Structure formats: C-alpha cells, structure tokens
Amino acid sequence: MAKLVRQLGTIERQLKKNDILELAFDNAKAVIESGKYDLLKVYIELKRYETYLKGLIEHLKEPALEKANKEGKKSFEYDDARINISKRTKWDFSADAEWADLDEQIRQLTLKRKEREQYLRQNKKVALVDEETGEVHDEFDLPTEIKYGLTVRL
C-alpha cells in the first residue's frame, strides 16, 4: 500500500494531469492484480486520504491565491504547472420581478416533475392515451437501469 499512496512531493513534476491519472490507474491495477490487499480496506483508507487532501487544499487555497497575486500576472508558469488567476462575479437576480416570476415557475415545474416521477415509480407502467378520444394505445413498463455504488462514511 505504501507504493500506492505517494508521499507529498514524490509525483514527478513534469507529469501532466492525464499522466497522473494514468499513473493512478496503473498503480490501482497493480494492487488489484496482486491479490495481496483487502481492497475494501484500501478503498476506505483512500477515502480518508481524499477527505484529508480536500481539507488541506481548501485551507491552503486563500494563502496560495495571495502568493499567486504577488506575481502580478493573471497567467504564468510555476513549479511545472500553469497558474491562472480567475475572477468570478456572483449575480443576484432576485431583485428583478420578471426573473423572480420565472424562477418561481421553474420551482413549480420542478416540483410537478418530482411528483410525476414519484407517481411513475409507484405505478411502474406508462399508458399512451389519445387526448381526443381517450383511447389507450399502448401501455409499457418504464425502462430502468440499476447501478450499484459504494458509500463510505467516515
């Protein structure tokens, strides 16, 4: 497992994002094929690292931005990475009456769609009805796709 999780600063700096993802794929493949590890334990431990790294990144983001701003450029190369300083504006349109009306219509339609989805899930069949005659032309089961996932709560 020690070879799977690289220590901070040991991933070669010249590697680009796709190269890093390929390295991760190769390492994961090697771990799976070796048969030496409890893959569920490995997965849980990596989720712990993921949470830890996300926390580190979040706390370092502002100080790193301050340092990047001292460069005086919007875009530059630094430590074999391309840095871009972006500026985002968040707009609050709620003061506009027409926008607020449209937003309410969207909210109502979303609610109606969720209610319809719930109805369809409960009934599991859909009938195509001729609106003029009321005649039922076709009735069919809703298509479904089942996917399995793994949730880890730490």
mmCIF file of C-alpha atoms in Angstrom:
data_model
loop_
_atom_site.group_PDB
_atom_site.id
_atom_site.type_symbol
_atom_site.label_atom_id
_atom_site.label_comp_id
_atom_site.label_asym_id
_atom_site.label_seq_id
_atom_site.Cartn_x
_atom_site.Cartn_y
_atom_site.Cartn_z
ATOM 1 C CA MET A 1 0.000 0.000 0.000
ATOM 2 C CA ALA A 2 2.920 2.351 0.644
ATOM 3 C CA LYS A 3 3.768 2.320 -3.072
ATOM 4 C CA LEU A 4 0.159 3.051 -3.968
ATOM 5 C CA VAL A 5 -0.094 6.288 -1.966
ATOM 6 C CA ARG A 6 2.718 8.614 -2.946
ATOM 7 C CA GLN A 7 4.241 10.875 -0.343
ATOM 8 C CA LEU A 8 3.766 14.580 -0.817
ATOM 9 C CA GLY A 9 6.195 15.830 -3.456
ATOM 10 C CA THR A 10 7.088 12.422 -4.918
ATOM 11 C CA ILE A 11 4.937 12.595 -8.051
ATOM 12 C CA GLU A 12 7.207 13.706 -10.874
ATOM 13 C CA ARG A 13 6.632 17.413 -11.529
ATOM 14 C CA GLN A 14 6.764 17.142 -15.315
ATOM 15 C CA LEU A 15 3.722 14.840 -15.382
ATOM 16 C CA LYS A 16 0.545 16.421 -16.733
ATOM 17 C CA LYS A 17 -2.947 15.661 -15.422
ATOM 18 C CA ASN A 18 -3.583 12.764 -17.837
ATOM 19 C CA ASP A 19 -0.174 11.277 -16.992
ATOM 20 C CA ILE A 20 -1.013 11.431 -13.275
ATOM 21 C CA LEU A 21 -4.374 9.767 -13.895
ATOM 22 C CA GLU A 22 -2.627 7.060 -15.917
ATOM 23 C CA LEU A 23 -0.125 6.552 -13.078
ATOM 24 C CA ALA A 24 -3.035 6.188 -10.645
ATOM 25 C CA PHE A 25 -4.711 3.676 -12.981
ATOM 26 C CA ASP A 26 -1.516 1.642 -13.287
ATOM 27 C CA ASN A 27 -0.972 1.652 -9.517
ATOM 28 C CA ALA A 28 -4.579 0.637 -8.849
ATOM 29 C CA LYS A 29 -4.384 -2.122 -11.448
ATOM 30 C CA ALA A 30 -1.203 -3.472 -9.819
ATOM 31 C CA VAL A 31 -2.834 -3.500 -6.383
ATOM 32 C CA ILE A 32 -5.930 -5.283 -7.694
ATOM 33 C CA GLU A 33 -3.964 -7.871 -9.661
ATOM 34 C CA SER A 34 -1.518 -8.586 -6.840
ATOM 35 C CA GLY A 35 -4.258 -10.062 -4.676
ATOM 36 C CA LYS A 36 -2.256 -9.052 -1.576
ATOM 37 C CA TYR A 37 -4.649 -6.406 -0.308
ATOM 38 C CA ASP A 38 -8.107 -6.222 1.199
ATOM 39 C CA LEU A 39 -9.493 -3.901 -1.484
ATOM 40 C CA LEU A 40 -12.326 -2.686 0.707
ATOM 41 C CA LYS A 41 -9.820 -1.596 3.375
ATOM 42 C CA VAL A 42 -7.674 0.061 0.703
ATOM 43 C CA TYR A 43 -10.710 1.903 -0.671
ATOM 44 C CA ILE A 44 -11.723 3.132 2.802
ATOM 45 C CA GLU A 45 -8.193 4.310 3.548
ATOM 46 C CA LEU A 46 -8.038 6.172 0.234
ATOM 47 C CA LYS A 47 -11.361 7.861 1.054
ATOM 48 C CA ARG A 48 -9.726 9.034 4.291
ATOM 49 C CA TYR A 49 -6.811 10.448 2.278
ATOM 50 C CA GLU A 50 -9.224 12.072 -0.158
ATOM 51 C CA THR A 51 -11.041 13.804 2.716
ATOM 52 C CA TYR A 52 -7.734 14.873 4.237
ATOM 53 C CA LEU A 53 -6.361 16.227 0.941
ATOM 54 C CA LYS A 54 -9.575 18.106 0.161
ATOM 55 C CA GLY A 55 -9.374 19.690 3.605
ATOM 56 C CA LEU A 56 -5.734 20.659 3.085
ATOM 57 C CA ILE A 57 -6.454 22.144 -0.318
ATOM 58 C CA GLU A 58 -9.399 24.140 0.989
ATOM 59 C CA HIS A 59 -7.324 25.645 3.814
ATOM 60 C CA LEU A 60 -4.352 26.406 1.545
ATOM 61 C CA LYS A 61 -6.378 27.933 -1.311
ATOM 62 C CA GLU A 62 -6.547 31.519 0.036
ATOM 63 C CA PRO A 63 -2.878 31.792 1.081
ATOM 64 C CA ALA A 64 -1.834 30.273 -2.276
ATOM 65 C CA LEU A 65 -4.017 32.810 -4.099
ATOM 66 C CA GLU A 66 -2.367 35.623 -2.158
ATOM 67 C CA LYS A 67 1.078 34.355 -3.197
ATOM 68 C CA ALA A 68 -0.036 33.978 -6.823
ATOM 69 C CA ASN A 69 -1.387 37.535 -6.834
ATOM 70 C CA LYS A 70 2.052 38.808 -5.815
ATOM 71 C CA GLU A 71 3.336 37.594 -9.190
ATOM 72 C CA GLY A 72 1.336 40.448 -10.735
ATOM 73 C CA LYS A 73 0.117 38.346 -13.675
ATOM 74 C CA LYS A 74 -3.168 36.636 -14.449
ATOM 75 C CA SER A 75 -1.463 33.618 -16.004
ATOM 76 C CA PHE A 76 2.032 32.191 -15.513
ATOM 77 C CA GLU A 77 4.128 29.019 -15.196
ATOM 78 C CA TYR A 78 5.137 27.950 -11.688
ATOM 79 C CA ASP A 79 6.750 24.703 -10.483
ATOM 80 C CA ASP A 80 5.953 22.868 -13.751
ATOM 81 C CA ALA A 81 2.287 23.899 -13.592
ATOM 82 C CA ARG A 82 0.207 26.515 -15.382
ATOM 83 C CA ILE A 83 -1.366 29.008 -12.981
ATOM 84 C CA ASN A 84 -4.400 31.087 -13.957
ATOM 85 C CA ILE A 85 -5.933 33.599 -11.595
ATOM 86 C CA SER A 86 -9.617 33.892 -12.273
ATOM 87 C CA LYS A 87 -12.223 36.378 -11.201
ATOM 88 C CA ARG A 88 -15.828 35.316 -10.786
ATOM 89 C CA THR A 89 -18.832 37.522 -10.256
ATOM 90 C CA LYS A 90 -21.887 36.179 -8.488
ATOM 91 C CA TRP A 91 -25.071 37.887 -9.586
ATOM 92 C CA ASP A 92 -28.243 38.149 -7.510
ATOM 93 C CA PHE A 93 -31.120 38.482 -9.963
ATOM 94 C CA SER A 94 -33.863 38.166 -7.349
ATOM 95 C CA ALA A 95 -34.445 41.952 -7.284
ATOM 96 C CA ASP A 96 -35.884 41.759 -10.822
ATOM 97 C CA ALA A 97 -39.634 40.948 -10.769
ATOM 98 C CA GLU A 98 -39.662 39.138 -14.121
ATOM 99 C CA TRP A 99 -36.674 36.999 -13.132
ATOM 100 C CA ALA A 100 -38.317 36.183 -9.795
ATOM 101 C CA ASP A 101 -41.515 35.157 -11.633
ATOM 102 C CA LEU A 102 -39.562 32.900 -13.996
ATOM 103 C CA ASP A 103 -37.664 31.411 -11.065
ATOM 104 C CA GLU A 104 -40.960 30.627 -9.300
ATOM 105 C CA GLN A 105 -42.324 28.981 -12.465
ATOM 106 C CA ILE A 106 -39.197 26.826 -12.653
ATOM 107 C CA ARG A 107 -39.576 25.896 -8.978
ATOM 108 C CA GLN A 108 -43.245 24.924 -9.542
ATOM 109 C CA LEU A 109 -42.424 22.886 -12.656
ATOM 110 C CA THR A 110 -39.586 21.117 -10.834
ATOM 111 C CA LEU A 111 -41.985 20.234 -8.025
ATOM 112 C CA LYS A 112 -44.568 18.931 -10.539
ATOM 113 C CA ARG A 113 -41.877 16.866 -12.274
ATOM 114 C CA LYS A 114 -40.784 15.316 -8.956
ATOM 115 C CA GLU A 115 -44.402 14.477 -8.119
ATOM 116 C CA ARG A 116 -44.829 12.877 -11.562
ATOM 117 C CA GLU A 117 -41.620 10.874 -11.099
ATOM 118 C CA GLN A 118 -42.865 9.642 -7.738
ATOM 119 C CA TYR A 119 -46.197 8.641 -9.294
ATOM 120 C CA LEU A 120 -44.448 6.801 -12.134
ATOM 121 C CA ARG A 121 -42.115 4.989 -9.726
ATOM 122 C CA GLN A 122 -45.097 3.811 -7.694
ATOM 123 C CA ASN A 123 -47.133 2.668 -10.717
ATOM 124 C CA LYS A 124 -44.256 1.434 -12.900
ATOM 125 C CA LYS A 125 -46.387 1.445 -16.065
ATOM 126 C CA VAL A 126 -46.968 4.207 -18.590
ATOM 127 C CA ALA A 127 -50.005 4.398 -20.834
ATOM 128 C CA LEU A 128 -50.091 6.380 -24.074
ATOM 129 C CA VAL A 129 -53.542 7.937 -24.294
ATOM 130 C CA ASP A 130 -55.094 9.644 -27.334
ATOM 131 C CA GLU A 131 -56.074 13.047 -25.977
ATOM 132 C CA GLU A 132 -59.036 13.418 -28.382
ATOM 133 C CA THR A 133 -60.671 10.023 -27.904
ATOM 134 C CA GLY A 134 -59.276 8.981 -24.521
ATOM 135 C CA GLU A 135 -58.336 5.644 -26.070
ATOM 136 C CA VAL A 136 -55.332 3.844 -24.555
ATOM 137 C CA HIS A 137 -52.984 2.957 -27.416
ATOM 138 C CA ASP A 138 -50.107 1.381 -25.610
ATOM 139 C CA GLU A 139 -49.045 0.531 -22.096
ATOM 140 C CA PHE A 140 -45.481 -0.292 -21.190
ATOM 141 C CA ASP A 141 -43.174 -0.659 -18.210
ATOM 142 C CA LEU A 142 -40.877 2.243 -17.501
ATOM 143 C CA PRO A 143 -37.325 1.495 -18.543
ATOM 144 C CA THR A 144 -34.991 1.274 -15.560
ATOM 145 C CA GLU A 145 -31.291 0.918 -15.087
ATOM 146 C CA ILE A 146 -29.807 -0.384 -11.868
ATOM 147 C CA LYS A 147 -26.358 0.787 -10.841
ATOM 148 C CA TYR A 148 -24.523 -0.230 -7.722
ATOM 149 C CA GLY A 149 -22.276 2.100 -5.785
ATOM 150 C CA LEU A 150 -20.212 2.150 -2.644
ATOM 151 C CA THR A 151 -20.725 4.791 0.006
ATOM 152 C CA VAL A 152 -18.150 5.275 2.743
ATOM 153 C CA ARG A 153 -18.986 7.473 5.720
ATOM 154 C CA LEU A 154 -16.071 8.430 7.898
#
